[in-house]
Protein backbone atom coordinates (compact mmCIF):
# COMPACT_ATOMS: atom_id res chain seq x y z
CA UNK A 1 0.00 0.00 0.00
CA UNK A 2 1.25 3.45 -0.86
CA UNK A 3 0.82 5.96 1.96
CA UNK A 4 1.12 9.71 2.06
CA UNK A 5 3.24 11.41 4.69
CA UNK A 6 2.38 14.79 6.22
CA UNK A 7 5.20 16.37 8.22
CA UNK A 8 3.75 18.09 11.30
CA UNK A 9 5.16 20.45 13.95
CA UNK A 10 2.83 21.49 16.78
CA UNK A 11 3.37 23.56 19.91
CA UNK A 12 2.24 21.65 23.02
CA UNK A 13 0.41 23.30 25.91
CA UNK A 14 3.65 23.58 27.90
CA UNK A 15 5.38 25.36 24.98
CA UNK A 16 7.61 22.57 23.65
CA UNK A 17 7.45 21.48 20.00
CA UNK A 18 6.09 18.10 19.00
CA UNK A 19 7.26 16.76 15.65
CA UNK A 20 5.33 13.88 14.11
CA UNK A 21 4.20 12.57 10.76
CA UNK A 22 0.63 11.75 9.85
CA UNK A 23 0.46 8.72 7.51
CA UNK A 24 -2.74 8.31 5.45
CA UNK A 25 -3.91 6.30 2.48
CA UNK A 26 -5.21 9.44 0.78
CA UNK A 27 -3.22 12.49 -0.27
CA UNK A 28 -5.68 14.85 1.39
CA UNK A 29 -4.35 17.70 3.55
CA UNK A 30 -7.69 18.43 5.23
CA UNK A 31 -8.03 14.81 6.34
CA UNK A 32 -4.42 14.75 7.55
CA UNK A 33 -5.05 17.86 9.65
CA UNK A 34 -8.21 16.24 11.05
CA UNK A 35 -6.26 13.09 11.95
CA UNK A 36 -3.55 15.18 13.61
CA UNK A 37 -6.21 16.96 15.70
CA UNK A 38 -7.84 13.64 16.61
CA UNK A 39 -4.50 12.27 17.82
CA UNK A 40 -3.69 15.48 19.70
CA UNK A 41 -7.08 15.27 21.44
CA UNK A 42 -6.26 11.69 22.46
CA UNK A 43 -3.10 12.89 24.26
CA UNK A 44 -4.89 15.84 25.92
CA UNK A 45 -3.39 18.51 23.64
CA UNK A 46 -6.81 19.81 22.62
CA UNK A 47 -5.68 23.45 22.29
CA UNK A 48 -2.78 22.73 19.91
CA UNK A 49 -3.03 24.63 16.61
CA UNK A 50 -2.97 22.46 13.49
CA UNK A 51 -3.37 24.01 10.06
CA UNK A 52 -1.57 23.92 6.72
CA UNK A 53 1.13 25.97 8.45
CA UNK A 54 1.90 23.14 10.89
CA UNK A 55 1.01 20.12 8.74
CA UNK A 56 2.38 19.80 5.19
CA UNK A 57 2.53 17.06 2.60
CA UNK A 58 6.05 15.62 2.48
CA UNK A 59 6.12 12.53 0.24
CA UNK A 60 4.53 9.18 -0.61
CA UNK A 61 6.04 5.78 0.11
CA UNK A 62 5.24 2.12 0.66
CA UNK A 63 4.23 1.19 4.20
CA UNK A 64 5.09 -1.72 6.50
CA UNK A 65 2.33 -4.09 7.63
CA UNK A 66 1.80 -2.55 11.08
CA UNK A 67 1.23 0.89 9.55
CA UNK A 68 -1.17 -0.50 6.94
CA UNK A 69 -3.12 -2.29 9.67
CA UNK A 70 -3.50 0.94 11.69
CA UNK A 71 -4.52 2.94 8.63
CA UNK A 72 -7.15 0.34 7.71
CA UNK A 73 -8.48 0.32 11.28
CA UNK A 74 -8.28 4.04 12.17
CA UNK A 75 -7.74 5.85 8.86
CA UNK A 76 -4.30 7.11 9.87
CA UNK A 77 -1.04 6.34 11.66
CA UNK A 78 1.03 8.76 13.74
CA UNK A 79 4.79 8.39 13.47
CA UNK A 80 6.17 10.15 16.54
CA UNK A 81 9.52 11.87 16.31
CA UNK A 82 10.61 14.70 18.61
CA UNK A 83 8.80 15.87 21.76
CA UNK A 84 5.89 13.42 21.51
CA UNK A 85 4.68 11.41 24.49
CA UNK A 86 5.43 7.70 24.53
CA UNK A 87 2.57 5.29 24.04
PDB file of C-alpha atoms in Angstrom:
ATOM      1  CA  UNK A   1       0.000   0.000   0.000  1.00  0.00           C
ATOM      2  CA  UNK A   2       1.250   3.447  -0.855  1.00  0.00           C
ATOM      3  CA  UNK A   3       0.824   5.955   1.959  1.00  0.00           C
ATOM      4  CA  UNK A   4       1.122   9.711   2.060  1.00  0.00           C
ATOM      5  CA  UNK A   5       3.245  11.413   4.690  1.00  0.00           C
ATOM      6  CA  UNK A   6       2.384  14.790   6.219  1.00  0.00           C
ATOM      7  CA  UNK A   7       5.205  16.375   8.219  1.00  0.00           C
ATOM      8  CA  UNK A   8       3.746  18.087  11.296  1.00  0.00           C
ATOM      9  CA  UNK A   9       5.157  20.453  13.951  1.00  0.00           C
ATOM     10  CA  UNK A  10       2.825  21.487  16.778  1.00  0.00           C
ATOM     11  CA  UNK A  11       3.375  23.558  19.915  1.00  0.00           C
ATOM     12  CA  UNK A  12       2.239  21.653  23.021  1.00  0.00           C
ATOM     13  CA  UNK A  13       0.412  23.298  25.913  1.00  0.00           C
ATOM     14  CA  UNK A  14       3.654  23.577  27.905  1.00  0.00           C
ATOM     15  CA  UNK A  15       5.381  25.358  24.983  1.00  0.00           C
ATOM     16  CA  UNK A  16       7.606  22.570  23.646  1.00  0.00           C
ATOM     17  CA  UNK A  17       7.449  21.479  20.002  1.00  0.00           C
ATOM     18  CA  UNK A  18       6.093  18.099  19.004  1.00  0.00           C
ATOM     19  CA  UNK A  19       7.259  16.763  15.650  1.00  0.00           C
ATOM     20  CA  UNK A  20       5.330  13.877  14.115  1.00  0.00           C
ATOM     21  CA  UNK A  21       4.201  12.571  10.762  1.00  0.00           C
ATOM     22  CA  UNK A  22       0.632  11.747   9.848  1.00  0.00           C
ATOM     23  CA  UNK A  23       0.464   8.724   7.509  1.00  0.00           C
ATOM     24  CA  UNK A  24      -2.735   8.310   5.454  1.00  0.00           C
ATOM     25  CA  UNK A  25      -3.911   6.295   2.481  1.00  0.00           C
ATOM     26  CA  UNK A  26      -5.211   9.445   0.776  1.00  0.00           C
ATOM     27  CA  UNK A  27      -3.217  12.489  -0.273  1.00  0.00           C
ATOM     28  CA  UNK A  28      -5.677  14.854   1.395  1.00  0.00           C
ATOM     29  CA  UNK A  29      -4.346  17.705   3.555  1.00  0.00           C
ATOM     30  CA  UNK A  30      -7.693  18.435   5.233  1.00  0.00           C
ATOM     31  CA  UNK A  31      -8.029  14.810   6.336  1.00  0.00           C
ATOM     32  CA  UNK A  32      -4.416  14.745   7.546  1.00  0.00           C
ATOM     33  CA  UNK A  33      -5.053  17.857   9.650  1.00  0.00           C
ATOM     34  CA  UNK A  34      -8.208  16.240  11.049  1.00  0.00           C
ATOM     35  CA  UNK A  35      -6.264  13.094  11.946  1.00  0.00           C
ATOM     36  CA  UNK A  36      -3.551  15.177  13.612  1.00  0.00           C
ATOM     37  CA  UNK A  37      -6.213  16.959  15.696  1.00  0.00           C
ATOM     38  CA  UNK A  38      -7.835  13.641  16.607  1.00  0.00           C
ATOM     39  CA  UNK A  39      -4.503  12.270  17.818  1.00  0.00           C
ATOM     40  CA  UNK A  40      -3.686  15.476  19.703  1.00  0.00           C
ATOM     41  CA  UNK A  41      -7.079  15.272  21.437  1.00  0.00           C
ATOM     42  CA  UNK A  42      -6.264  11.686  22.461  1.00  0.00           C
ATOM     43  CA  UNK A  43      -3.105  12.890  24.258  1.00  0.00           C
ATOM     44  CA  UNK A  44      -4.888  15.841  25.915  1.00  0.00           C
ATOM     45  CA  UNK A  45      -3.391  18.505  23.642  1.00  0.00           C
ATOM     46  CA  UNK A  46      -6.810  19.815  22.618  1.00  0.00           C
ATOM     47  CA  UNK A  47      -5.677  23.446  22.295  1.00  0.00           C
ATOM     48  CA  UNK A  48      -2.779  22.733  19.905  1.00  0.00           C
ATOM     49  CA  UNK A  49      -3.029  24.628  16.609  1.00  0.00           C
ATOM     50  CA  UNK A  50      -2.967  22.464  13.489  1.00  0.00           C
ATOM     51  CA  UNK A  51      -3.374  24.009  10.057  1.00  0.00           C
ATOM     52  CA  UNK A  52      -1.574  23.916   6.722  1.00  0.00           C
ATOM     53  CA  UNK A  53       1.132  25.974   8.450  1.00  0.00           C
ATOM     54  CA  UNK A  54       1.903  23.139  10.888  1.00  0.00           C
ATOM     55  CA  UNK A  55       1.013  20.116   8.735  1.00  0.00           C
ATOM     56  CA  UNK A  56       2.378  19.795   5.188  1.00  0.00           C
ATOM     57  CA  UNK A  57       2.529  17.055   2.604  1.00  0.00           C
ATOM     58  CA  UNK A  58       6.045  15.621   2.482  1.00  0.00           C
ATOM     59  CA  UNK A  59       6.125  12.534   0.243  1.00  0.00           C
ATOM     60  CA  UNK A  60       4.530   9.178  -0.612  1.00  0.00           C
ATOM     61  CA  UNK A  61       6.036   5.776   0.111  1.00  0.00           C
ATOM     62  CA  UNK A  62       5.239   2.115   0.656  1.00  0.00           C
ATOM     63  CA  UNK A  63       4.229   1.193   4.196  1.00  0.00           C
ATOM     64  CA  UNK A  64       5.086  -1.721   6.499  1.00  0.00           C
ATOM     65  CA  UNK A  65       2.332  -4.091   7.629  1.00  0.00           C
ATOM     66  CA  UNK A  66       1.795  -2.552  11.084  1.00  0.00           C
ATOM     67  CA  UNK A  67       1.231   0.892   9.549  1.00  0.00           C
ATOM     68  CA  UNK A  68      -1.165  -0.499   6.935  1.00  0.00           C
ATOM     69  CA  UNK A  69      -3.123  -2.286   9.669  1.00  0.00           C
ATOM     70  CA  UNK A  70      -3.497   0.942  11.688  1.00  0.00           C
ATOM     71  CA  UNK A  71      -4.523   2.942   8.626  1.00  0.00           C
ATOM     72  CA  UNK A  72      -7.145   0.339   7.713  1.00  0.00           C
ATOM     73  CA  UNK A  73      -8.476   0.318  11.277  1.00  0.00           C
ATOM     74  CA  UNK A  74      -8.279   4.037  12.168  1.00  0.00           C
ATOM     75  CA  UNK A  75      -7.742   5.852   8.863  1.00  0.00           C
ATOM     76  CA  UNK A  76      -4.298   7.114   9.869  1.00  0.00           C
ATOM     77  CA  UNK A  77      -1.037   6.342  11.661  1.00  0.00           C
ATOM     78  CA  UNK A  78       1.026   8.761  13.738  1.00  0.00           C
ATOM     79  CA  UNK A  79       4.791   8.387  13.467  1.00  0.00           C
ATOM     80  CA  UNK A  80       6.167  10.148  16.539  1.00  0.00           C
ATOM     81  CA  UNK A  81       9.522  11.867  16.311  1.00  0.00           C
ATOM     82  CA  UNK A  82      10.606  14.701  18.614  1.00  0.00           C
ATOM     83  CA  UNK A  83       8.798  15.867  21.760  1.00  0.00           C
ATOM     84  CA  UNK A  84       5.889  13.422  21.508  1.00  0.00           C
ATOM     85  CA  UNK A  85       4.683  11.411  24.495  1.00  0.00           C
ATOM     86  CA  UNK A  86       5.433   7.704  24.527  1.00  0.00           C
ATOM     87  CA  UNK A  87       2.565   5.288  24.036  1.00  0.00           C
TER      88      UNK A  87
END
